[in-house]
Coordinates of C-alpha atoms in Angstrom, one line a residue:
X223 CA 16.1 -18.2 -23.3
X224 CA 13.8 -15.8 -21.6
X225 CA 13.2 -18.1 -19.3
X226 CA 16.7 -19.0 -18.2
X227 CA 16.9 -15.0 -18.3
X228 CA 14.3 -14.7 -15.6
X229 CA 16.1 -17.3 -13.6
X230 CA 19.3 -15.8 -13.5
X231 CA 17.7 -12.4 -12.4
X232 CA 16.4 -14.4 -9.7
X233 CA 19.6 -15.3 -8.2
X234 CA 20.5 -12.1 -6.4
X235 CA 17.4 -12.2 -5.0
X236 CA 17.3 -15.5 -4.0
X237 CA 21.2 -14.8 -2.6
X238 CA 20.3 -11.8 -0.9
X239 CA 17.5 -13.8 1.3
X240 CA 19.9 -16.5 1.8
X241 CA 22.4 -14.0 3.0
X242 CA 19.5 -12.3 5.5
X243 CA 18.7 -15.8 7.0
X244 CA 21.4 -17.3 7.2
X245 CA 22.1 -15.5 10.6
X246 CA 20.5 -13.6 12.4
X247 CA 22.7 -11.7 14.5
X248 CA 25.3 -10.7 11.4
X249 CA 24.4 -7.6 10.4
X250 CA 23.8 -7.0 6.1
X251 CA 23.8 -3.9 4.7
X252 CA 20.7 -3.5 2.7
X253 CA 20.0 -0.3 0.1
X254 CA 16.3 1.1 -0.6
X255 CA 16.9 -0.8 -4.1
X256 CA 17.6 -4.5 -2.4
X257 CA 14.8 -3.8 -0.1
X258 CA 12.5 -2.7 -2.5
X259 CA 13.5 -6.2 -4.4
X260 CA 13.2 -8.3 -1.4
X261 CA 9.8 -7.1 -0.7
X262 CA 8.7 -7.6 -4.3
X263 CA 9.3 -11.4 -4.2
X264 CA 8.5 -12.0 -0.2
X265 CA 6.1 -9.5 0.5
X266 CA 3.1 -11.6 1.7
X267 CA 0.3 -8.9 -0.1
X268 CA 1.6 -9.5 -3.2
X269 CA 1.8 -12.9 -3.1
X270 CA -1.8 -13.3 -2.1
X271 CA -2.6 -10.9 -5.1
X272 CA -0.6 -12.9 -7.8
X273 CA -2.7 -16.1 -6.3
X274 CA -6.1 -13.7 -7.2
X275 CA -4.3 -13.1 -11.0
X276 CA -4.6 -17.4 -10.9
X277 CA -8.1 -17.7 -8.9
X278 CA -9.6 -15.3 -11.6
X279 CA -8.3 -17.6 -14.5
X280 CA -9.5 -20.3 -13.3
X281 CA -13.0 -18.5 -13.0
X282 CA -12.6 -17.9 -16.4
X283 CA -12.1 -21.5 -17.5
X284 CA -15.5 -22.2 -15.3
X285 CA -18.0 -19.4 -16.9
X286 CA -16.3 -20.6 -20.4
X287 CA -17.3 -24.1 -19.8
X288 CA -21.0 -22.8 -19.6
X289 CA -20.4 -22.6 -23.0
X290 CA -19.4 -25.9 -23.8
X291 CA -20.8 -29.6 -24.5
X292 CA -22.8 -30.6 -21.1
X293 CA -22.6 -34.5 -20.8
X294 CA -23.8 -36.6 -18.1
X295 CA -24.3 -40.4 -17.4
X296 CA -27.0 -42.3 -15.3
X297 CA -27.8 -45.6 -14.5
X298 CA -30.6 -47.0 -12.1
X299 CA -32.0 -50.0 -11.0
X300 CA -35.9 -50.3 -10.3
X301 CA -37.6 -53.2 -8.4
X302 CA -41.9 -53.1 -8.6
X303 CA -43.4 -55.0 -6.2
X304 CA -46.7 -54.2 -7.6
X305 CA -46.7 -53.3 -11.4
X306 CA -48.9 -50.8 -13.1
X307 CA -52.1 -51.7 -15.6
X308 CA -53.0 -50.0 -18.7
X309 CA -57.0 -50.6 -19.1
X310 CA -58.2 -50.5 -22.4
X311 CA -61.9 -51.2 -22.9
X312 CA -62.4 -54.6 -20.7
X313 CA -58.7 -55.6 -20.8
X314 CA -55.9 -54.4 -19.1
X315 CA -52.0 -55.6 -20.1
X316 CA -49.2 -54.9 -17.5
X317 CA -47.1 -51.9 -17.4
X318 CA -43.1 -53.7 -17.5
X319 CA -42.2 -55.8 -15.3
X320 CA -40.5 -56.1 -11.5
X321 CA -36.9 -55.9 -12.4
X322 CA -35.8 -52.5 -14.3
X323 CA -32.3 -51.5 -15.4
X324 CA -31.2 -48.9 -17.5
X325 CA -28.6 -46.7 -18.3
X326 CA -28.0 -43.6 -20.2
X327 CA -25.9 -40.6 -21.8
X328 CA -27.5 -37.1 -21.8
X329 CA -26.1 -33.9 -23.9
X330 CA -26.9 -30.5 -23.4
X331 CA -25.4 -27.9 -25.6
X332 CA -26.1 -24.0 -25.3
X333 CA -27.0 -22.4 -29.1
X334 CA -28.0 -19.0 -27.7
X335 CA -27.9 -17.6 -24.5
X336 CA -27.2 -14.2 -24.1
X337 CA -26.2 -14.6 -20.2
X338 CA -23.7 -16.4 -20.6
X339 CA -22.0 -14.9 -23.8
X340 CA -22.0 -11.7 -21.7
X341 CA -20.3 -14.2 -18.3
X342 CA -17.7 -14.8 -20.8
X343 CA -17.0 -11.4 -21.4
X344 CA -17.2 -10.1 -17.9
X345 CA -14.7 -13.0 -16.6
X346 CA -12.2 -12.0 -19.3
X347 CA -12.6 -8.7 -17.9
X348 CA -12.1 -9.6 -14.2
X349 CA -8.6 -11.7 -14.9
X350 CA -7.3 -8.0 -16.2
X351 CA -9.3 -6.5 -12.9
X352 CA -7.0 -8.9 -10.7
X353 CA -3.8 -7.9 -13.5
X354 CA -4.3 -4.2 -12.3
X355 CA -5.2 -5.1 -8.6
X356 CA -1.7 -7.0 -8.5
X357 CA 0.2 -4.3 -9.8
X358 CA -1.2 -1.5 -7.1
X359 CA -0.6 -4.1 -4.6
X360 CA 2.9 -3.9 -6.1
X361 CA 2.6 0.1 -6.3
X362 CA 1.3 0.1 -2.4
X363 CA 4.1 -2.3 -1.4
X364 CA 7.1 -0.3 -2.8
X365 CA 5.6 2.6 -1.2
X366 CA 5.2 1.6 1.9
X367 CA 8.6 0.2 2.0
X368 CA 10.6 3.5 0.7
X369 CA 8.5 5.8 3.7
X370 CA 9.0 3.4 5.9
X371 CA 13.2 3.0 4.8
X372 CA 13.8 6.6 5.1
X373 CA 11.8 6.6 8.7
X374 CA 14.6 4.4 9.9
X375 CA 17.7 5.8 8.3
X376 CA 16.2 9.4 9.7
X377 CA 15.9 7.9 13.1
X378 CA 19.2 6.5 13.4
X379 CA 20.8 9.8 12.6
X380 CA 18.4 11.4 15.5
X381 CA 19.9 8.4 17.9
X382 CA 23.5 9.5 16.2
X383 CA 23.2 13.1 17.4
X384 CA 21.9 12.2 20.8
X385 CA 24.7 10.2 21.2
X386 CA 27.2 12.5 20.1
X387 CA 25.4 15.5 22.9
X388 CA 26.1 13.0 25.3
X389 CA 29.7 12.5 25.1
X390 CA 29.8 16.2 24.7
X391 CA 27.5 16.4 27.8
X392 CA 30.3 14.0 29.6
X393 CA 33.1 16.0 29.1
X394 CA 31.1 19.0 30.6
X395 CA 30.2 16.8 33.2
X396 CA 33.5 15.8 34.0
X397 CA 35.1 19.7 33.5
X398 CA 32.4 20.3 36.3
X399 CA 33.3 18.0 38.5
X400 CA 37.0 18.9 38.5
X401 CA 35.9 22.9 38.9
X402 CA 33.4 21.9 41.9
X403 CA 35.6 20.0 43.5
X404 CA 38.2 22.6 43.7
X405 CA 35.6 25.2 44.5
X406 CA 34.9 26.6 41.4
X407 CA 31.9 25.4 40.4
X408 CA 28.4 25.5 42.3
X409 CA 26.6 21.8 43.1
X410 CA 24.1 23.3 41.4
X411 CA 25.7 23.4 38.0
X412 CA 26.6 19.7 38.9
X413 CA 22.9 18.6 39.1
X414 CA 22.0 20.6 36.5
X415 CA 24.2 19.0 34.1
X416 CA 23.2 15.4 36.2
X417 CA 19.3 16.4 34.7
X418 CA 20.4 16.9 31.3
X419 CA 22.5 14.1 31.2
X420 CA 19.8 12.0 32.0
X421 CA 17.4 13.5 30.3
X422 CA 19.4 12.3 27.0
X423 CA 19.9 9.3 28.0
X424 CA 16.2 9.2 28.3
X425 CA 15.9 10.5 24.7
X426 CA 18.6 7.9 23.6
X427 CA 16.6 4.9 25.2
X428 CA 13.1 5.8 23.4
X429 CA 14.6 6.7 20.4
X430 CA 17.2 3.5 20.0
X431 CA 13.3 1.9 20.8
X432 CA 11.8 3.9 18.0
X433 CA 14.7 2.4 15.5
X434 CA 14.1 -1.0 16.5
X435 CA 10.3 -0.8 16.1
X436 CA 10.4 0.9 13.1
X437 CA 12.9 -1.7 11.7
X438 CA 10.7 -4.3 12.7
X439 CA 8.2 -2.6 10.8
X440 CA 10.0 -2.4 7.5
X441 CA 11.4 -6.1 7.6
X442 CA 7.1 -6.7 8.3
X443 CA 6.4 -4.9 4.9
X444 CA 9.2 -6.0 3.0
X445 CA 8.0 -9.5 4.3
X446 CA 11.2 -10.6 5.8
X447 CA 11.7 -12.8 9.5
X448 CA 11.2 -9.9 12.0
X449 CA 14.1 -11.2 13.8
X450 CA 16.7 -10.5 11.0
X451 CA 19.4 -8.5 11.6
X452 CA 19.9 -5.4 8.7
X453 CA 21.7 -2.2 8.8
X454 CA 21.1 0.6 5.9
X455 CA 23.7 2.6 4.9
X456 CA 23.6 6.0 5.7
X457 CA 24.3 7.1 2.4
X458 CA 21.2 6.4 0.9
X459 CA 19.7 9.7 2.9
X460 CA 21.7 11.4 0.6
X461 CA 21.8 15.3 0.6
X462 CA 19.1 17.0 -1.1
X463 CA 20.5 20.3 -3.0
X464 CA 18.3 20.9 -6.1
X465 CA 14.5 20.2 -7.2
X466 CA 13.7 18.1 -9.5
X467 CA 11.7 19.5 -12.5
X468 CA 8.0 19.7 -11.3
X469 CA 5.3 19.9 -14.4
X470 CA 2.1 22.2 -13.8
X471 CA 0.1 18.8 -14.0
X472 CA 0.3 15.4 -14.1
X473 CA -1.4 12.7 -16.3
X474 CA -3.4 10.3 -14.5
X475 CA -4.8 8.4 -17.6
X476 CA -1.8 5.9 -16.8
X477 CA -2.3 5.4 -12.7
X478 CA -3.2 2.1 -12.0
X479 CA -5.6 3.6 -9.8
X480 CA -7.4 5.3 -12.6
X481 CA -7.4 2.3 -14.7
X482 CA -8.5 -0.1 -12.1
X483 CA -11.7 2.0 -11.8
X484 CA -12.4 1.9 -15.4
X485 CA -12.4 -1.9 -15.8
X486 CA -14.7 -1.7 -12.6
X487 CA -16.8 0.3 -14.4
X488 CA -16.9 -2.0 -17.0
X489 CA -17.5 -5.0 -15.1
X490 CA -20.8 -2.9 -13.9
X491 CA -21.7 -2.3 -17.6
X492 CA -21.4 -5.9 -18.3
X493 CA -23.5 -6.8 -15.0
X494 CA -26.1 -4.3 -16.6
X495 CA -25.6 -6.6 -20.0
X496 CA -26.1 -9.4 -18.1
X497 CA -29.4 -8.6 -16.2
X498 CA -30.9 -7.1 -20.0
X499 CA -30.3 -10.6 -21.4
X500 CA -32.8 -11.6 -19.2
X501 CA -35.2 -10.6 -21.3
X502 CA -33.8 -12.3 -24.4
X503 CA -35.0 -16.3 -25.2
X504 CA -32.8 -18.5 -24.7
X505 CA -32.2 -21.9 -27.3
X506 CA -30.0 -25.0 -26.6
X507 CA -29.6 -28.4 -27.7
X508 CA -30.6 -31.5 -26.5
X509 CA -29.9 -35.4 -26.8
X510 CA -30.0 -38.6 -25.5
X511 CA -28.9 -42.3 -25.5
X512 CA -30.2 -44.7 -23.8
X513 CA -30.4 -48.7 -22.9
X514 CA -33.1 -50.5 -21.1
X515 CA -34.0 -53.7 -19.5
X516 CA -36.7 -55.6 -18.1
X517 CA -37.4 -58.9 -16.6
X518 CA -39.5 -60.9 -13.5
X519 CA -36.5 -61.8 -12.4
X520 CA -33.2 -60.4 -11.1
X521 CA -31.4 -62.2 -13.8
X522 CA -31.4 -59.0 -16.0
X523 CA -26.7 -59.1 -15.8
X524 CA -26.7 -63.2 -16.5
X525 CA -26.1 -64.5 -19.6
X526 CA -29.2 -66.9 -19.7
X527 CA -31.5 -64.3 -18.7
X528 CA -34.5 -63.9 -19.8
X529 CA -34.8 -59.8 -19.2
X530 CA -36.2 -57.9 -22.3
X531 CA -33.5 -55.1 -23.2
X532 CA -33.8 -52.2 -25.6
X533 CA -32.6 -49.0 -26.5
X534 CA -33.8 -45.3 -27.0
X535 CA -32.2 -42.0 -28.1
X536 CA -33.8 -38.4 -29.4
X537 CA -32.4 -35.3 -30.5
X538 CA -34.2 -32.0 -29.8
X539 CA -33.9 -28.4 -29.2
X540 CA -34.9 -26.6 -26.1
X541 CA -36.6 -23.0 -26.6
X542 CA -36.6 -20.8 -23.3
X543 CA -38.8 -17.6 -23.8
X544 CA -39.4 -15.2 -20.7
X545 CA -42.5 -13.3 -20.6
X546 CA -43.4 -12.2 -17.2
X547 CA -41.3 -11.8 -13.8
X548 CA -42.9 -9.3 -11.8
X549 CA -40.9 -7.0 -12.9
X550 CA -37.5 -8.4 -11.2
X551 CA -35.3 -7.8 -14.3
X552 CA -36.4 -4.4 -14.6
X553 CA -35.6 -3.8 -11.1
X554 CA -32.3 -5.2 -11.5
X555 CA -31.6 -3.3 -14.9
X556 CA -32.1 -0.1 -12.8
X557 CA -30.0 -1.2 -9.7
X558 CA -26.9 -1.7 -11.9
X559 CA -27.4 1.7 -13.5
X560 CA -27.5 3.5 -10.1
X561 CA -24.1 1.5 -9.6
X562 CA -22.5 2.8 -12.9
X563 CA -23.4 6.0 -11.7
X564 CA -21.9 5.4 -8.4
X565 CA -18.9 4.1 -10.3
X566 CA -18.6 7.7 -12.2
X567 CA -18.8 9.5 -9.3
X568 CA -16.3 7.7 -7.9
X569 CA -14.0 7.9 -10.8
X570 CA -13.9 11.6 -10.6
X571 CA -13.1 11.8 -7.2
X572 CA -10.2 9.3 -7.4
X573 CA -9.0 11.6 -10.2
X574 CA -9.6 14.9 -8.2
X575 CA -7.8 13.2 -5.2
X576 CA -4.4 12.2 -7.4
X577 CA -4.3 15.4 -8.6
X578 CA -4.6 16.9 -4.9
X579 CA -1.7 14.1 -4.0
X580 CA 0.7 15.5 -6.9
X581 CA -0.4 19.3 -5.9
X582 CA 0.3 18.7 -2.4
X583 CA 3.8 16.5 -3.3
X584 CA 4.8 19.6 -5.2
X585 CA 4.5 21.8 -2.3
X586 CA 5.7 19.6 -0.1
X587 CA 9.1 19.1 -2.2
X588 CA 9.6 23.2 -2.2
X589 CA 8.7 23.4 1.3
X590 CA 11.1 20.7 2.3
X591 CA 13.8 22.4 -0.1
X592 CA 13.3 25.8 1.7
X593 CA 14.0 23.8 5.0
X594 CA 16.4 21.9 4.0
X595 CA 18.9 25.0 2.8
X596 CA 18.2 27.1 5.8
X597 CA 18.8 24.3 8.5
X598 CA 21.9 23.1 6.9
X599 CA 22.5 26.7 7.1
X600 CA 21.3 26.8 10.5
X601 CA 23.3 23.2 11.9
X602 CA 26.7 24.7 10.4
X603 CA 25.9 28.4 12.2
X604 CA 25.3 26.3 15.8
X605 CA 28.2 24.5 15.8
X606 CA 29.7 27.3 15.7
X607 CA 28.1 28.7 18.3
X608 CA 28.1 25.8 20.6
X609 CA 32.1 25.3 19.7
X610 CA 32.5 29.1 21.0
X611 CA 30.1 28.7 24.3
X612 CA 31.9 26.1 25.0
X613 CA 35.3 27.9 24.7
X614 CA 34.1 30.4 26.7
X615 CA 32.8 28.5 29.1
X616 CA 35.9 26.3 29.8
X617 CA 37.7 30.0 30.2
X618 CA 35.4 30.9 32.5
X619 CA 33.5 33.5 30.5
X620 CA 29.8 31.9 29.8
X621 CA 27.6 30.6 31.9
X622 CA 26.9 26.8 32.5
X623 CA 22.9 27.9 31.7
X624 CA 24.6 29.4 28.0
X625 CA 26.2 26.3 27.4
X626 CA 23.2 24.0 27.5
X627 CA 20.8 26.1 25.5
X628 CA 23.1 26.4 22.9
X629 CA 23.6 22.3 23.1
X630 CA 20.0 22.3 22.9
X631 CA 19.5 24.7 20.2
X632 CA 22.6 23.2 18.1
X633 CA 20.9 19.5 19.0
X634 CA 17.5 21.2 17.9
X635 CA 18.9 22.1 14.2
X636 CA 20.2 18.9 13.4
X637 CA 16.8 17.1 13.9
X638 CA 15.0 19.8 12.0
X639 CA 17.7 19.3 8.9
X640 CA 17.2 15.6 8.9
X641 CA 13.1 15.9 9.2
X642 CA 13.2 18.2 6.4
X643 CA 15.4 15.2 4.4
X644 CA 12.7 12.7 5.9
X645 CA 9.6 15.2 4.2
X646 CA 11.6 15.5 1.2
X647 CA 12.2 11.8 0.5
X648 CA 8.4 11.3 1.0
X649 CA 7.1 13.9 -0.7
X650 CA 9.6 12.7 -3.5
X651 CA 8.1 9.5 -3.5
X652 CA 4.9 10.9 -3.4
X653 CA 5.6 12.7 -6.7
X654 CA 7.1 9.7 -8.6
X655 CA 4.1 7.7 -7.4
X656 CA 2.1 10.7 -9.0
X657 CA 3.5 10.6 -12.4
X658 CA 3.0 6.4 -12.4
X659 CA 6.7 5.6 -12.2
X660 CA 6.8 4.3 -8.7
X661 CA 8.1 1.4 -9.5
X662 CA 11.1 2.8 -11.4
X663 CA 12.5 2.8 -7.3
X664 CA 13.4 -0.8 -8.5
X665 CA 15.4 0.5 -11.0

C-alpha cells in the first residue's frame, strides 16, 4: 500500500516533466511549489547524493564482512626435476617425488579484534553521515531554487515597467513630433526624447537578457533541459503587508548542518577508537583441509596411476600481540585528538554563524518591510505626479525636462518596490531555512 502510495504521488511529477518536454517552445506555467518538486526529483546534486546514501551501504556490507568466516581454495601442481634428500647418519631417503598435486580449503575467522569491531561501528555511522549529507543537499537545492525563482519573477516585472515607460515614452514622442512640426516644439526636445527612448530600449534589451539568463539558471538548478520553455505566474511575488512572527532566537539543535557536524565528530572519535585498538592483541581462528598427491610420473589424474595421495587438516588459533612500533600508534592517537578538537571548534562556529544567518534574516525581513510600505507609498504618489506632468505638459504648462524626471523618478519607485519584494522573499527564505523548515516550501 505504501508503496503504490509513493507511486501515485509520483505521477504529477512525472506528468509535469512530461508536460515540460514535451515541447519546447509551448510555454507551462510553473509555481515555486512545482519547481521546487521538479528539482527535488531531477536535480542532478541530489541525485549524486542519494547514490552516496547507497555507496556508503555498500561500504558497510564490506567493513561487516571483516567480521565474517574468511574462506579460500587453492590448488597447485609441482614438478621436481631434482628431489630433495633427508641424511640421517650414512643414509639419506628422498624427499617426495617429481610429480606433486594438491589442493586445499583454508578458514580464517576473526574472535577478537578490536579494529574492526570499532570499522563496524564507524561505517554504521557514515551511512547516517551520507543520510544527513543528502538531506542538506536537498536543503541547498530548494534554496537555491526559491532565490533564484523570485530573481526571475522580480526581473520580469523590471522588463514589465520598462516596457510600459516606453509606450508612455512613444506617445510623448509622437505629441512632439506633431508640436515640432507645427512649430511648437524645439528639435531639441525631439532628440532629447530620441536619447531617452533609446536609452530604454537599451535597458529593455539587457534586461529581457537578464530574464533569459537567469531563467536558464533556474531550469540549471532545478535540473531541467535548458532549452525548456516556462513562464511563472506573477502571482507568486505576492504582496508583502505584514511580518511574520520573528522569535528572539532560533534552535539550531535541529539544522541539518548542526547535526551533520556532530556525527563528523563522531566518526573522529571512532577514528581515535580505531587507532587505540592498536594497542590491544588481537585473536582469530584458523583451519585447514587439505589433499595431496605424489607420484614419478604425471599419471597423478588416471585411474591406474600409481601417485601416492593423502590428506591433512588442523585447527588452531592465531594470537596477535603488539609490543613495540616506534611509537606510530601514539602518534596517531594524538593526531585524531587535535582533529576532534578541530571538529569542536568548528562546531561552534557553524553554530555562531546560523545564528548570525537568522539575526541577519530578521533584520533583513523589517528592513525589507519598512521599504516595502514606503515605496508602495512612494510608486502610487509618482503616478500621480507623472499623470499630472504629463497633463501639464500636453497643455503646455511643464517643461519636456519635467516630464522625463518625473518618468524617471516614477520608473525609479517601481524598481525599488519590487527589490524590496525580491529582499523580502529572500530574507524569508532565509528565516524558514533558520528555524529547519526549509523544506516545508514543498508543502
Amino acid at each position: 500500500m505504501n508503496r503504490l502510495t509513493k507511486q501515485l504521488k509520483t505521477i504529477p511529477l512525472l506528468l509535469l516533466g512530461l508536460l515540460l518536454g514535451l515541447n519546447a517552445q509551448a510555454q507551462q506555467e510553473l509555481t515555486l511549489k512545482e519547481a521546487l518538486q521538479y528539482a527535488v526529483e531531477n536535480s542532478e546534486n541530489l541525485r549524486k547524493s542519494r547514490l552516496d546514501i547507497d555507496g556508503g551501504r555498500y561500504k558497510t556490507q564490506e567493513i561487516r564482512a571483516q567480521a565474517l568466516p574468511q574462506i579460500s581454495g587453492n590448488a597447485g601442481l609441482t614438478y621436481n626435476p631434482i628431489i630433495g634428500q633427508l641424511v640421517v647418519g650414512d643414509q639419506s631417503f628422498q624427499l617426495g617425488r617429481k610429480w606433486n598435486a594438491n589442493a586445499g580449503v583454508q578458514l580464517n575467522q576473526e574472535l577478537f579484534n578490536q579494529q574492526v569491531f570499532t570499522g563496524l561501528q564507524a561505517a554504521k555511522k557514515s551511512e547516517n553521515y551520507y543520510n544527513l549529507s543528502a538531506d542538506l543537499t536537498e536543503e541547498q537545492v530548494i534554496e537555491q531554487v526559491a532565490n533564484t525563482y523570485y530573481q526571475v519573477l522580480v526581473n520580469r516585472q523590471r522588463l514589465n515597467v520598462i516596457d510600459t515607460n516606453i509606450k508612455n515614452v512613444r506617445v510623448v514622442e509622437k505629441i512632439i513630433g506633431n508640436q515640432y512640426a507645427n512649430g511648437l516644439a524645439r528639435k531639441i526636445d525631439v532628440d532629447r526624447i530620441k536619447v531617452n527612448l533609446t536609452n530604454l530600449q537599451t535597458q529593455q534589451e539587457q534586461t529581457t537578457n537578464a530574464v533569459t539568463q537567469l531563467e536558464n539558471q533556474l531550469k540549471f538548478y532545478m535540473g531541467m533541459p535548458v532549452n525548456t520553455a516556462i513562464n511563472l505566474p506573477i502571482t507568486e511575488l505576492s504582496a508583502v503587508t505584514t511580518l511574520p512572527a520573528l522569535s528572539d532566537s532560533v534552535n539550531i539543535s535541529n539544522r541539518t548542518e548542526m547535526k551533520l557536524m556532530d556525527v563528523q565528530r563522531d566518526l573522529l572519535v571512532l577514528q581515535r577508537k580505531a587507532y587505540v585498538a592498536e594497542y590491544y592483541p588481537s585473536l582469530s581462528l584458523t583451519g585447514n583441509l587439505s589433499y595431496t598427491g605424489q607420484s614419478d610420473k604425471f599419471d597423478l589424474f588416471k585411474s591406474n596411476s600409481t601417485a601416492f595421495w593423502y590428506d591433512a587438516s588442523a585447527i588452531g588459533l592465531s594470537l596477535r600481540i603488539p609490543i613495540f612500533n616506534g611509537f606510530a600508534t601514539r602518534s596517531r592517537v594524538r593526531q585524531a585528538d587535535v582533529d576532534i578538537k578541530k571538529a569542536d571548534e568548528d562546531r561552534r562556529q557553524t553554530s555562531n554563524s546560523l545564528n548570525l544567518a537568522y539575526e541577519n534574516a530578521k533584520i533583513q525581513l523589517k528592513n525589507s518591510m519598512v521599504t516595502i510600505n514606503a515605496q508602495r507609498e512612494n510608486v502610487v504618489l509618482a503616478e500621480e505626479i507623472y499623470k499630472s506632468t504629463q497633463n501639464n505638459y500636453n497643455n503646455g504648462l511643464a517643461a519636456l525636462t519635467d516630464l522625463l524626471d518625473t518618468e524617471n523618478a516614477l520608473t525609479e519607485a517601481q524598481n525599488s518596490y519590487t527589490q524590496a519584494l525580491l529582499n523580502y522573499k529572500i530574507a524569508e527564505i532565509q528565516l524558514i531555512k533558520s528555524n529547519g523548515n526549509i523544506k516545508s516550501l514543498l508543502k
